[in-house]
Amino acid sequence: MRKRMVAVATALPVAAVVALAGCGGSDSGGGGSEEGVVSIGIGEPQHLFTTDVGETEGHQVISALYTPLVTYGEDLNIEMAAAESVETDDNKVWTIKIRDDQKFQNGDAVTADSYINAWNYGAYGPNAQQLNSYFARIQGYEDLNPTDDSEPTTDQLSGLEKVDEHTIQVTLTDPYIDFDKSLGYTNYLPLPDAAFDDPAAFESSPIGNGPFKMKGEWQHDQLIQVEAWDDYPGDKPQINGIDFKIYQDPVAQYNDVLANNLDITKSIPTEQIANAEQDLGDRFQQSPSGSFQGIGFPDYDEKYSDVRVRHAISMAIDRAEITEAIFDNSQDPAMSWVSPQIPGATADTCGQWCQFDPDQAKELWDEAGGVEGNSIQISYNTDGGHQEWVEATCNQLKTNLEVDCIANPMPKFADMLTDLANQAELGMFRLGWIPDYPSMDSYLQAQFSCDAIPAPNYTNYCDEEFDNLLDEAYRADTQEEAQAKYLEAEKLLPESMPMLPLRFGKNNFGHSENVSGVSIDVFYELDLMSLKKN
């Protein structure tokens, strides 16, 4: 946030955040947590049910509670985790063998059924799971999601077959070269039978197969606590537990780190980035990020229906100036939609439409007749540190297009995503993205394909040629051929400009004196297993 929509400004990097006047939860010193427990600042998750988690805040919690089938090494190649092997001869029929030592934190065994039942639940249209479209490649998905408003005739994906207690055969509708890479994402996690008895109750205290288990229930807008699970079959954590403290103010979160009342902030607030090294010394860290920051145009809003308006807005923004003045060059101006950290990505697919050219922008704007009421707005979430750059962007648009631009604050990222999925009239809107897995497709399919409407394709962009090019990439025999097709699809986006690229982020994070071993990967994920309490 479909991975992963991100809550924060990537000066901060795409996804983290928050509390009003401190944090929600504990007010004790030493990181505000018990001995051996690390406290991490996050924003209020939208969900904690695996097939409904599409943003970074919930995903960070889920990463503590569950072990995915595969993970990714430093070179972004897949590594087996809960899976013993993932094999295919044709990229269409895949065989997944699950390690036989896996179990859930309630003692239930993790079996092939644990995955099949979870995936069927996520794919079944009436369950309205946010990651529903992630199962669209599996044979039988259309039967669970009829397009004529009729009721599904089944709740089982025909492409899922239980070979034995620890083996699943997955048949896709068409070959997909990156299917094994995608198995590291949240939608492919297992669920115990208890999840389906009362999904709402389960979400308050999820039961996973990971190195940490829930300690109590999710205290909304306050705190989520997890503790090390003694019976975890893999390498054990080096800490006793984690307090995920929920904030709505990134500056309060940062100040709590400075005061050693919070151990880790995953995103340095925009207004503090220039001072972070002085404030934190070597506890201020940076690392490569796959994060993307952009502004979306709602296809359902007539005000932005003329592509000349969208092009004009893009060309009227001086990305370099904002990156330098506000983010102290802790981000890079984006001229494409896929991060250069991802294999096959290129630096400039947007071309002239992302070049700062206020004169041509104004000419296009006038040619299109501007917009009704000569007023536009950019909606953004205030729990992610976006106010300064959104207001700066609006000021540039006011100056260069002579239009009234309103920065529209919304308290919670989770609520903003819900409004976007319901096509609320928010005008233009800030979006951040972190890849789900190391493929260009992780940016393109989720944000721009027809299948991903209304979420996470919040712009409602739908282009048959774009989708066809993605399909050709999926059927490719080699990664090089697939990447060429992904790139061809990406180069269609400037013609319609459903979302204008702004910046690629870096992970800019900090920690207190009470913790060490802090690192964040290109997916904006803290390595929880390397954390140590000093």
Short mmCIF file of C-alpha atoms in Angstrom, two decimals:
data_model
loop_
_atom_site.label_atom_id
_atom_site.label_comp_id
_atom_site.label_asym_id
_atom_site.label_seq_id
_atom_site.Cartn_x
_atom_site.Cartn_y
_atom_site.Cartn_z
CA MET A 1 0.00 0.00 0.00
CA ARG A 2 -2.47 -4.75 -3.62
CA LYS A 3 0.25 -4.29 -1.91
CA ARG A 4 0.73 -2.04 -0.35
CA MET A 5 -0.81 1.26 -0.24
CA VAL A 6 1.36 3.38 1.88
CA ALA A 7 0.32 5.68 4.59
CA VAL A 8 3.34 7.92 4.79
CA ALA A 9 5.31 10.30 2.72
CA THR A 10 8.37 8.52 1.56
CA ALA A 11 10.70 10.88 3.08
CA LEU A 12 9.40 8.68 5.36
CA PRO A 13 9.07 5.92 2.91
CA VAL A 14 5.86 4.85 1.80
CA ALA A 15 4.13 3.61 4.73
CA ALA A 16 4.10 4.22 8.36
CA VAL A 17 3.17 6.57 11.09
CA VAL A 18 1.63 8.16 14.10
CA ALA A 19 -0.10 9.35 17.51
CA LEU A 20 -1.74 12.34 18.88
CA ALA A 21 0.27 13.75 21.72
CA GLY A 22 2.37 10.74 22.13
CA CYS A 23 1.37 7.30 21.31
CA GLY A 24 -1.60 5.26 22.13
CA GLY A 25 -0.89 2.75 24.79
CA SER A 26 1.93 2.86 27.27
CA ASP A 27 3.49 5.95 28.80
CA SER A 28 6.35 4.25 30.57
CA GLY A 29 9.95 5.02 29.79
CA GLY A 30 12.64 2.93 28.14
CA GLY A 31 10.74 2.67 24.89
CA GLY A 32 7.45 2.54 26.78
CA SER A 33 7.50 -1.27 26.79
CA GLU A 34 8.36 -4.21 29.04
CA GLU A 35 11.85 -5.64 29.30
CA GLY A 36 12.95 -7.29 26.07
CA VAL A 37 10.02 -5.77 24.16
CA VAL A 38 10.66 -3.43 21.22
CA SER A 39 8.17 -0.67 20.44
CA ILE A 40 7.49 0.25 16.80
CA GLY A 41 5.41 3.18 15.59
CA ILE A 42 2.73 2.46 13.00
CA GLY A 43 -0.53 3.97 11.80
CA GLU A 44 -3.92 2.43 12.48
CA PRO A 45 -4.21 -0.64 10.24
CA GLN A 46 -7.22 -0.94 8.01
CA HIS A 47 -7.50 -4.69 8.63
CA LEU A 48 -5.63 -7.65 10.14
CA PHE A 49 -7.40 -10.45 8.25
CA THR A 50 -4.78 -11.72 5.78
CA THR A 51 -6.83 -11.48 2.58
CA ASP A 52 -8.02 -8.00 3.55
CA VAL A 53 -4.63 -6.41 4.33
CA GLY A 54 -3.57 -4.14 1.50
CA GLU A 55 -1.61 -1.38 3.22
CA THR A 56 1.71 -1.15 4.99
CA GLU A 57 0.56 -0.65 8.57
CA GLY A 58 -1.43 -3.84 8.74
CA HIS A 59 1.19 -5.67 6.73
CA GLN A 60 3.94 -4.90 9.26
CA VAL A 61 1.86 -6.51 12.00
CA ILE A 62 0.96 -9.47 9.81
CA SER A 63 4.68 -10.03 9.09
CA ALA A 64 5.20 -10.72 12.78
CA LEU A 65 2.30 -13.16 13.08
CA TYR A 66 2.74 -15.20 9.89
CA THR A 67 5.47 -16.92 7.89
CA PRO A 68 4.87 -16.72 4.12
CA LEU A 69 5.52 -19.51 1.65
CA VAL A 70 8.55 -17.66 0.26
CA THR A 71 10.68 -14.67 1.20
CA TYR A 72 13.23 -12.62 -0.74
CA GLY A 73 16.99 -12.38 -0.33
CA GLU A 74 19.16 -9.31 -0.71
CA ASP A 75 19.38 -10.00 -4.46
CA LEU A 76 15.54 -10.18 -4.54
CA ASN A 77 15.62 -13.85 -5.52
CA ILE A 78 13.01 -15.99 -3.79
CA GLU A 79 13.92 -18.18 -0.82
CA MET A 80 11.77 -20.95 0.61
CA ALA A 81 10.15 -20.20 3.99
CA ALA A 82 6.95 -22.09 4.91
CA ALA A 83 7.23 -23.82 1.52
CA GLU A 84 9.66 -26.67 1.02
CA SER A 85 9.52 -26.24 -2.76
CA VAL A 86 7.61 -24.46 -5.52
CA GLU A 87 7.86 -26.09 -8.95
CA THR A 88 6.38 -25.84 -12.45
CA ASP A 89 7.07 -27.11 -15.94
CA ASP A 90 4.95 -24.61 -17.85
CA ASN A 91 4.28 -21.59 -15.54
CA LYS A 92 0.60 -22.59 -15.52
CA VAL A 93 0.42 -25.61 -13.24
CA TRP A 94 2.40 -25.11 -10.03
CA THR A 95 3.11 -27.61 -7.26
CA ILE A 96 3.70 -26.21 -3.77
CA LYS A 97 5.07 -28.49 -1.07
CA ILE A 98 4.59 -27.17 2.46
CA ARG A 99 7.02 -27.88 5.27
CA ASP A 100 5.52 -30.54 7.54
CA ASP A 101 6.75 -28.90 10.75
CA GLN A 102 4.44 -25.87 10.42
CA LYS A 103 1.65 -25.27 12.91
CA PHE A 104 -0.54 -22.43 14.05
CA GLN A 105 -0.16 -20.68 17.38
CA ASN A 106 -3.32 -22.43 18.68
CA GLY A 107 -1.66 -25.81 18.08
CA ASP A 108 -3.48 -26.71 14.85
CA ALA A 109 -1.33 -28.17 12.08
CA VAL A 110 -0.70 -26.07 8.98
CA THR A 111 -1.81 -28.23 6.06
CA ALA A 112 -2.71 -27.86 2.43
CA ASP A 113 -6.28 -27.14 3.56
CA SER A 114 -5.04 -24.16 5.59
CA TYR A 115 -3.95 -22.50 2.38
CA ILE A 116 -6.77 -23.69 0.13
CA ASN A 117 -9.47 -22.56 2.57
CA ALA A 118 -7.83 -19.15 3.06
CA TRP A 119 -7.43 -18.57 -0.67
CA ASN A 120 -10.99 -19.64 -1.41
CA TYR A 121 -12.25 -17.23 1.24
CA GLY A 122 -10.24 -14.36 -0.21
CA ALA A 123 -11.33 -15.12 -3.78
CA TYR A 124 -15.06 -15.47 -3.00
CA GLY A 125 -16.67 -12.23 -4.19
CA PRO A 126 -19.37 -11.86 -1.50
CA ASN A 127 -16.65 -11.81 1.18
CA ALA A 128 -15.51 -8.46 -0.27
CA GLN A 129 -11.86 -8.94 0.60
CA GLN A 130 -9.50 -6.20 -0.54
CA LEU A 131 -7.04 -8.71 -1.97
CA ASN A 132 -9.74 -10.53 -3.91
CA SER A 133 -8.26 -9.58 -7.29
CA TYR A 134 -4.94 -11.19 -6.34
CA PHE A 135 -6.56 -14.56 -6.91
CA ALA A 136 -7.80 -13.66 -10.40
CA ARG A 137 -5.08 -15.73 -12.07
CA ILE A 138 -6.24 -18.97 -10.45
CA GLN A 139 -8.59 -21.13 -12.49
CA GLY A 140 -12.20 -20.78 -11.40
CA TYR A 141 -11.93 -17.19 -10.13
CA GLU A 142 -14.64 -15.97 -12.50
CA ASP A 143 -17.12 -18.46 -11.05
CA LEU A 144 -16.59 -16.89 -7.62
CA ASN A 145 -16.88 -13.36 -9.04
CA PRO A 146 -19.58 -13.20 -11.73
CA THR A 147 -19.68 -9.88 -13.56
CA ASP A 148 -23.45 -9.85 -14.18
CA ASP A 149 -24.43 -9.18 -10.54
CA SER A 150 -25.62 -12.75 -10.12
CA GLU A 151 -24.70 -14.85 -7.10
CA PRO A 152 -21.62 -17.10 -7.44
CA THR A 153 -22.44 -20.72 -8.12
CA THR A 154 -19.52 -21.95 -6.01
CA ASP A 155 -17.17 -20.78 -3.28
CA GLN A 156 -14.28 -23.04 -4.33
CA LEU A 157 -11.54 -22.20 -6.82
CA SER A 158 -11.41 -25.07 -9.31
CA GLY A 159 -7.69 -24.43 -9.81
CA LEU A 160 -6.79 -25.47 -6.25
CA GLU A 161 -6.22 -29.17 -5.66
CA LYS A 162 -5.06 -30.87 -2.48
CA VAL A 163 -2.56 -33.52 -3.56
CA ASP A 164 -1.82 -34.64 0.00
CA GLU A 165 -1.71 -33.11 3.49
CA HIS A 166 1.25 -30.92 2.59
CA THR A 167 1.04 -30.49 -1.18
CA ILE A 168 -1.10 -28.14 -3.25
CA GLN A 169 -1.44 -28.08 -7.02
CA VAL A 170 -2.40 -24.67 -8.36
CA THR A 171 -3.69 -24.38 -11.93
CA LEU A 172 -3.77 -20.88 -13.36
CA THR A 173 -6.05 -19.73 -16.17
CA ASP A 174 -2.93 -18.80 -18.15
CA PRO A 175 0.80 -19.10 -17.57
CA TYR A 176 2.25 -16.54 -15.14
CA ILE A 177 6.02 -16.36 -15.04
CA ASP A 178 6.11 -14.53 -11.68
CA PHE A 179 3.66 -16.70 -9.74
CA ASP A 180 6.37 -18.11 -7.48
CA LYS A 181 7.52 -14.58 -6.64
CA SER A 182 3.98 -13.56 -5.73
CA LEU A 183 3.67 -16.29 -3.09
CA GLY A 184 5.48 -14.11 -0.56
CA TYR A 185 2.55 -11.71 -0.31
CA THR A 186 -0.15 -11.51 2.34
CA ASN A 187 -3.00 -12.98 0.29
CA TYR A 188 -1.20 -16.35 0.05
CA LEU A 189 -0.82 -16.86 3.82
CA PRO A 190 -2.57 -19.79 5.55
CA LEU A 191 -5.47 -19.47 7.98
CA PRO A 192 -6.66 -21.83 10.72
CA ASP A 193 -10.25 -23.07 10.85
CA ALA A 194 -10.96 -20.59 13.65
CA ALA A 195 -10.62 -17.71 11.17
CA PHE A 196 -13.82 -18.69 9.39
CA ASP A 197 -16.01 -19.20 12.46
CA ASP A 198 -16.15 -15.45 13.11
CA PRO A 199 -13.83 -13.46 10.80
CA ALA A 200 -14.52 -10.15 12.58
CA ALA A 201 -13.57 -11.59 15.97
CA PHE A 202 -10.55 -13.35 14.47
CA GLU A 203 -9.29 -10.05 13.09
CA SER A 204 -9.12 -8.64 16.61
CA SER A 205 -6.69 -11.37 17.64
CA PRO A 206 -5.33 -13.23 14.58
CA ILE A 207 -3.76 -16.67 14.88
CA GLY A 208 -0.81 -17.20 12.57
CA ASN A 209 2.13 -19.51 11.91
CA GLY A 210 4.86 -16.93 12.44
CA PRO A 211 7.53 -16.18 15.06
CA PHE A 212 5.26 -13.91 17.15
CA LYS A 213 1.74 -14.44 18.48
CA MET A 214 -0.90 -11.94 19.58
CA LYS A 215 -0.85 -10.76 23.19
CA GLY A 216 -4.39 -9.73 23.90
CA GLU A 217 -6.57 -8.02 21.30
CA TRP A 218 -6.03 -5.17 18.85
CA GLN A 219 -6.63 -1.93 20.76
CA HIS A 220 -7.81 0.27 17.92
CA ASP A 221 -6.03 3.61 17.53
CA GLN A 222 -3.85 2.64 20.49
CA LEU A 223 -1.78 -0.50 20.49
CA ILE A 224 -1.20 -3.98 19.07
CA GLN A 225 1.01 -6.27 21.16
CA VAL A 226 2.71 -9.47 20.07
CA GLU A 227 5.05 -11.79 21.95
CA ALA A 228 7.63 -14.32 20.84
CA TRP A 229 6.10 -17.73 20.22
CA ASP A 230 8.12 -20.42 21.98
CA ASP A 231 6.96 -23.24 19.69
CA TYR A 232 7.89 -21.53 16.42
CA PRO A 233 9.74 -24.16 14.32
CA GLY A 234 12.16 -21.72 12.68
CA ASP A 235 14.82 -19.38 14.02
CA LYS A 236 13.60 -17.67 17.18
CA PRO A 237 13.35 -13.89 17.62
CA GLN A 238 16.03 -12.19 19.67
CA ILE A 239 13.43 -10.13 21.54
CA ASN A 240 10.55 -11.07 23.81
CA GLY A 241 7.89 -9.17 21.95
CA ILE A 242 6.79 -6.08 20.04
CA ASP A 243 4.48 -3.23 20.95
CA PHE A 244 3.08 -1.74 17.74
CA LYS A 245 2.13 1.73 18.99
CA ILE A 246 -0.46 3.48 16.85
CA TYR A 247 0.06 7.15 16.05
CA GLN A 248 -1.82 9.76 14.05
CA ASP A 249 0.96 12.34 14.19
CA PRO A 250 4.36 11.41 12.68
CA VAL A 251 6.08 14.26 14.53
CA ALA A 252 4.86 12.94 17.88
CA GLN A 253 6.19 9.54 16.87
CA TYR A 254 9.58 11.00 15.99
CA ASN A 255 9.74 12.98 19.24
CA ASP A 256 9.01 9.82 21.20
CA VAL A 257 12.05 8.17 19.57
CA LEU A 258 14.20 11.15 20.54
CA ALA A 259 12.95 10.83 24.11
CA ASN A 260 13.53 7.04 24.11
CA ASN A 261 9.80 6.50 24.65
CA LEU A 262 9.51 4.69 21.30
CA ASP A 263 12.15 2.39 19.90
CA ILE A 264 11.63 2.61 16.13
CA THR A 265 10.04 5.03 13.69
CA LYS A 266 9.96 3.62 10.16
CA SER A 267 9.58 7.05 8.60
CA ILE A 268 11.22 10.31 9.54
CA PRO A 269 8.68 13.15 9.22
CA THR A 270 9.22 15.49 6.29
CA GLU A 271 9.78 18.50 8.53
CA GLN A 272 12.44 16.64 10.56
CA ILE A 273 14.42 15.00 7.78
CA ALA A 274 17.05 17.76 7.56
CA ASN A 275 17.75 17.52 11.30
CA ALA A 276 17.53 13.76 11.70
CA GLU A 277 21.25 13.03 11.44
CA GLN A 278 22.06 15.71 14.01
CA ASP A 279 19.24 14.54 16.29
CA LEU A 280 19.94 10.81 16.08
CA GLY A 281 23.55 10.44 14.95
CA ASP A 282 24.18 6.93 13.66
CA ARG A 283 20.67 5.96 14.80
CA PHE A 284 19.36 7.78 11.72
CA GLN A 285 19.54 5.29 8.87
CA GLN A 286 18.75 5.12 5.17
CA SER A 287 18.31 2.16 2.86
CA PRO A 288 17.03 1.53 -0.68
CA SER A 289 13.27 1.49 -1.04
CA GLY A 290 10.84 0.34 -3.71
CA SER A 291 8.39 3.01 -2.66
CA PHE A 292 6.51 5.20 -5.12
CA GLN A 293 4.59 8.40 -4.45
CA GLY A 294 2.05 9.82 -6.87
CA ILE A 295 -1.21 11.70 -7.32
CA GLY A 296 -4.19 9.85 -8.73
CA PHE A 297 -6.94 11.23 -10.95
CA PRO A 298 -10.38 9.66 -10.36
CA ASP A 299 -11.65 8.41 -13.71
CA TYR A 300 -15.22 8.77 -12.43
CA ASP A 301 -14.81 12.54 -11.80
CA GLU A 302 -15.68 14.57 -14.90
CA LYS A 303 -13.52 17.45 -13.70
CA TYR A 304 -10.37 15.50 -14.60
CA SER A 305 -11.69 13.64 -17.65
CA ASP A 306 -9.73 15.68 -20.22
CA VAL A 307 -6.22 14.24 -20.56
CA ARG A 308 -4.93 17.74 -21.34
CA VAL A 309 -5.93 18.75 -17.82
CA ARG A 310 -4.04 15.80 -16.36
CA HIS A 311 -0.97 16.46 -18.49
CA ALA A 312 -1.04 20.15 -17.60
CA ILE A 313 -1.16 19.41 -13.88
CA SER A 314 1.77 17.01 -14.19
CA MET A 315 3.90 19.48 -16.16
CA ALA A 316 3.09 22.32 -13.75
CA ILE A 317 4.75 20.50 -10.84
CA ASP A 318 8.44 21.07 -10.20
CA ARG A 319 9.33 17.68 -8.72
CA ALA A 320 13.01 18.52 -8.25
CA GLU A 321 12.26 21.68 -6.28
CA ILE A 322 9.93 19.89 -3.87
CA THR A 323 12.33 16.97 -3.48
CA GLU A 324 15.15 19.34 -2.54
CA ALA A 325 13.30 21.98 -0.53
CA ILE A 326 10.97 19.73 1.46
CA PHE A 327 12.59 16.32 1.46
CA ASP A 328 16.22 17.47 1.61
CA ASN A 329 16.95 15.13 -1.33
CA SER A 330 15.96 12.11 0.75
CA GLN A 331 13.76 11.09 -2.19
CA ASP A 332 14.27 11.14 -5.95
CA PRO A 333 11.96 12.75 -8.53
CA ALA A 334 9.98 10.03 -10.35
CA MET A 335 9.67 9.98 -14.12
CA SER A 336 8.09 6.52 -14.24
CA TRP A 337 5.71 4.30 -12.29
CA VAL A 338 7.99 1.37 -11.36
CA SER A 339 10.86 1.82 -8.94
CA PRO A 340 14.36 1.46 -10.40
CA GLN A 341 15.06 -0.97 -7.54
CA ILE A 342 12.99 -3.57 -9.39
CA PRO A 343 14.64 -5.73 -12.10
CA GLY A 344 13.72 -4.55 -15.61
CA ALA A 345 12.51 -1.07 -14.60
CA THR A 346 13.68 2.02 -16.46
CA ALA A 347 14.08 5.58 -15.22
CA ASP A 348 11.90 7.54 -17.67
CA THR A 349 8.70 6.16 -19.17
CA CYS A 350 6.70 9.34 -18.58
CA GLY A 351 8.67 11.47 -21.06
CA GLN A 352 7.66 15.06 -21.66
CA TRP A 353 4.56 14.83 -19.49
CA CYS A 354 6.65 14.63 -16.32
CA GLN A 355 9.10 17.37 -17.33
CA PHE A 356 8.58 20.66 -15.53
CA ASP A 357 7.37 23.07 -18.20
CA PRO A 358 4.99 25.67 -16.73
CA ASP A 359 4.51 27.51 -20.03
CA GLN A 360 3.39 24.43 -21.94
CA ALA A 361 1.35 23.34 -18.92
CA LYS A 362 -0.59 26.62 -18.94
CA GLU A 363 -1.07 26.39 -22.70
CA LEU A 364 -2.56 22.89 -22.37
CA TRP A 365 -4.70 23.98 -19.45
CA ASP A 366 -6.16 26.91 -21.38
CA GLU A 367 -6.64 24.77 -24.48
CA ALA A 368 -8.72 22.34 -22.40
CA GLY A 369 -10.70 25.20 -20.91
CA GLY A 370 -9.43 24.50 -17.40
CA VAL A 371 -11.86 22.88 -14.98
CA GLU A 372 -15.31 23.74 -13.71
CA GLY A 373 -15.17 26.39 -11.03
CA ASN A 374 -11.44 26.87 -11.62
CA SER A 375 -10.84 24.84 -8.47
CA ILE A 376 -9.11 21.52 -7.81
CA GLN A 377 -8.16 19.66 -4.66
CA ILE A 378 -5.67 17.05 -3.51
CA SER A 379 -6.86 14.75 -0.72
CA TYR A 380 -4.22 13.28 1.58
CA ASN A 381 -3.99 11.46 4.89
CA THR A 382 -2.67 13.47 7.82
CA ASP A 383 -1.40 10.38 9.66
CA GLY A 384 1.42 10.05 7.14
CA GLY A 385 3.30 13.35 7.12
CA HIS A 386 2.04 14.68 3.77
CA GLN A 387 0.73 18.14 4.54
CA GLU A 388 3.87 20.10 3.69
CA TRP A 389 4.51 18.60 0.26
CA VAL A 390 0.82 18.53 -0.72
CA GLU A 391 0.49 22.22 0.14
CA ALA A 392 3.69 22.98 -1.78
CA THR A 393 2.30 21.09 -4.79
CA CYS A 394 -0.93 23.06 -4.57
CA ASN A 395 1.02 26.31 -4.42
CA GLN A 396 2.91 25.41 -7.60
CA LEU A 397 -0.36 24.59 -9.36
CA LYS A 398 -1.90 27.88 -8.22
CA THR A 399 1.07 29.79 -9.56
CA ASN A 400 1.61 27.93 -12.81
CA LEU A 401 -1.99 27.19 -13.83
CA GLU A 402 -3.75 30.12 -12.11
CA VAL A 403 -6.17 27.71 -10.51
CA ASP A 404 -7.43 27.49 -6.95
CA CYS A 405 -5.92 24.35 -5.40
CA ILE A 406 -7.10 23.03 -2.04
CA ALA A 407 -5.12 20.59 0.09
CA ASN A 408 -7.83 18.39 1.61
CA PRO A 409 -6.67 16.66 4.84
CA MET A 410 -8.19 13.35 5.94
CA PRO A 411 -7.29 12.01 9.40
CA LYS A 412 -6.70 8.33 8.59
CA PHE A 413 -5.19 6.60 5.57
CA ALA A 414 -7.42 3.57 6.17
CA ASP A 415 -10.55 5.70 5.97
CA MET A 416 -9.30 7.48 2.85
CA LEU A 417 -8.80 4.14 1.08
CA THR A 418 -12.31 3.08 2.00
CA ASP A 419 -13.71 6.32 0.59
CA LEU A 420 -11.72 5.87 -2.62
CA ALA A 421 -12.97 2.31 -3.04
CA ASN A 422 -16.50 3.69 -2.71
CA GLN A 423 -15.74 6.39 -5.30
CA ALA A 424 -16.24 9.25 -2.87
CA GLU A 425 -15.70 12.71 -4.33
CA LEU A 426 -12.20 13.42 -3.05
CA GLY A 427 -10.78 15.09 -6.16
CA MET A 428 -7.17 14.20 -6.87
CA PHE A 429 -5.65 12.02 -4.18
CA ARG A 430 -2.24 11.14 -2.83
CA LEU A 431 -1.19 7.54 -3.21
CA GLY A 432 1.92 5.70 -2.16
CA TRP A 433 2.91 2.23 -3.23
CA ILE A 434 5.29 -0.47 -2.07
CA PRO A 435 5.71 -3.58 -4.23
CA ASP A 436 4.24 -6.83 -3.00
CA TYR A 437 7.02 -8.86 -4.58
CA PRO A 438 10.07 -8.11 -6.80
CA SER A 439 8.35 -7.79 -10.17
CA MET A 440 7.30 -4.84 -12.32
CA ASP A 441 3.88 -6.48 -12.36
CA SER A 442 3.50 -5.75 -8.66
CA TYR A 443 3.22 -2.05 -9.52
CA LEU A 444 1.35 -2.32 -12.81
CA GLN A 445 -1.37 -4.92 -12.36
CA ALA A 446 -2.60 -3.82 -8.95
CA GLN A 447 -2.68 -0.10 -9.64
CA PHE A 448 -3.76 0.00 -13.29
CA SER A 449 -5.42 -3.22 -14.49
CA CYS A 450 -9.16 -3.48 -15.07
CA ASP A 451 -9.35 -6.46 -12.70
CA ALA A 452 -8.11 -4.36 -9.77
CA ILE A 453 -11.02 -1.87 -9.81
CA PRO A 454 -12.20 -0.51 -7.36
CA ALA A 455 -9.29 -1.42 -5.09
CA PRO A 456 -6.39 -1.10 -5.24
CA ASN A 457 -6.87 0.51 -8.67
CA TYR A 458 -8.44 3.58 -7.10
CA THR A 459 -8.16 5.71 -10.25
CA ASN A 460 -10.46 3.24 -12.10
CA TYR A 461 -8.12 3.32 -15.11
CA CYS A 462 -8.99 0.49 -17.49
CA ASP A 463 -7.31 -0.08 -20.86
CA GLU A 464 -7.63 -3.29 -22.86
CA GLU A 465 -4.30 -2.83 -24.62
CA PHE A 466 -2.55 -2.35 -21.26
CA ASP A 467 -4.10 -5.52 -19.85
CA ASN A 468 -3.25 -7.48 -23.00
CA LEU A 469 0.40 -6.48 -22.71
CA LEU A 470 0.46 -7.66 -19.12
CA ASP A 471 -1.01 -10.98 -20.28
CA GLU A 472 1.77 -11.30 -22.85
CA ALA A 473 4.33 -10.66 -20.13
CA TYR A 474 2.80 -13.39 -17.98
CA ARG A 475 3.14 -15.92 -20.80
CA ALA A 476 6.77 -15.07 -21.52
CA ASP A 477 9.35 -17.84 -21.43
CA THR A 478 12.07 -15.75 -19.80
CA GLN A 479 12.26 -12.92 -17.30
CA GLU A 480 13.88 -10.71 -19.93
CA GLU A 481 10.95 -11.19 -22.31
CA ALA A 482 8.46 -10.56 -19.51
CA GLN A 483 10.21 -7.36 -18.43
CA ALA A 484 10.14 -6.04 -22.01
CA LYS A 485 6.35 -6.52 -22.13
CA TYR A 486 5.87 -4.94 -18.70
CA LEU A 487 7.84 -1.94 -19.93
CA GLU A 488 5.72 -1.72 -23.07
CA ALA A 489 2.59 -1.65 -20.92
CA GLU A 490 4.02 1.01 -18.62
CA LYS A 491 4.76 3.23 -21.61
CA LEU A 492 1.00 3.39 -22.30
CA LEU A 493 0.33 5.18 -19.01
CA PRO A 494 1.55 8.65 -20.09
CA GLU A 495 -1.05 8.70 -22.88
CA SER A 496 -3.88 8.69 -20.33
CA MET A 497 -1.99 9.77 -17.18
CA PRO A 498 -4.33 8.08 -14.67
CA MET A 499 -1.78 8.81 -11.98
CA LEU A 500 1.11 11.22 -12.16
CA PRO A 501 4.44 10.04 -10.72
CA LEU A 502 6.07 12.32 -8.18
CA ARG A 503 8.86 10.64 -6.25
CA PHE A 504 10.67 7.40 -5.54
CA GLY A 505 11.48 7.08 -1.89
CA LYS A 506 14.29 5.95 0.27
CA ASN A 507 13.81 4.33 3.64
CA ASN A 508 14.60 7.10 6.14
CA PHE A 509 14.17 5.69 9.61
CA GLY A 510 15.46 6.05 13.13
CA HIS A 511 15.60 4.28 16.45
CA SER A 512 16.15 4.94 20.13
CA GLU A 513 19.20 4.08 22.20
CA ASN A 514 17.39 1.01 23.49
CA VAL A 515 17.44 -1.13 20.35
CA SER A 516 19.89 -2.34 17.70
CA GLY A 517 19.83 -4.49 14.57
CA VAL A 518 17.31 -2.18 12.87
CA SER A 519 16.98 -2.55 9.09
CA ILE A 520 14.24 -2.00 6.49
CA ASP A 521 14.16 -3.67 3.08
CA VAL A 522 12.94 -2.44 -0.32
CA PHE A 523 9.42 -3.61 0.60
CA TYR A 524 9.37 -1.23 3.59
CA GLU A 525 9.48 -4.18 5.93
CA LEU A 526 11.38 -4.17 9.22
CA ASP A 527 13.51 -7.25 9.73
CA LEU A 528 11.94 -8.26 13.02
CA MET A 529 14.22 -11.26 13.50
CA SER A 530 17.37 -9.11 13.65
CA LEU A 531 16.06 -6.74 16.35
CA LYS A 532 17.82 -6.71 19.71
CA LYS A 533 16.91 -4.82 22.86
CA ASN A 534 19.96 -3.14 24.36
#
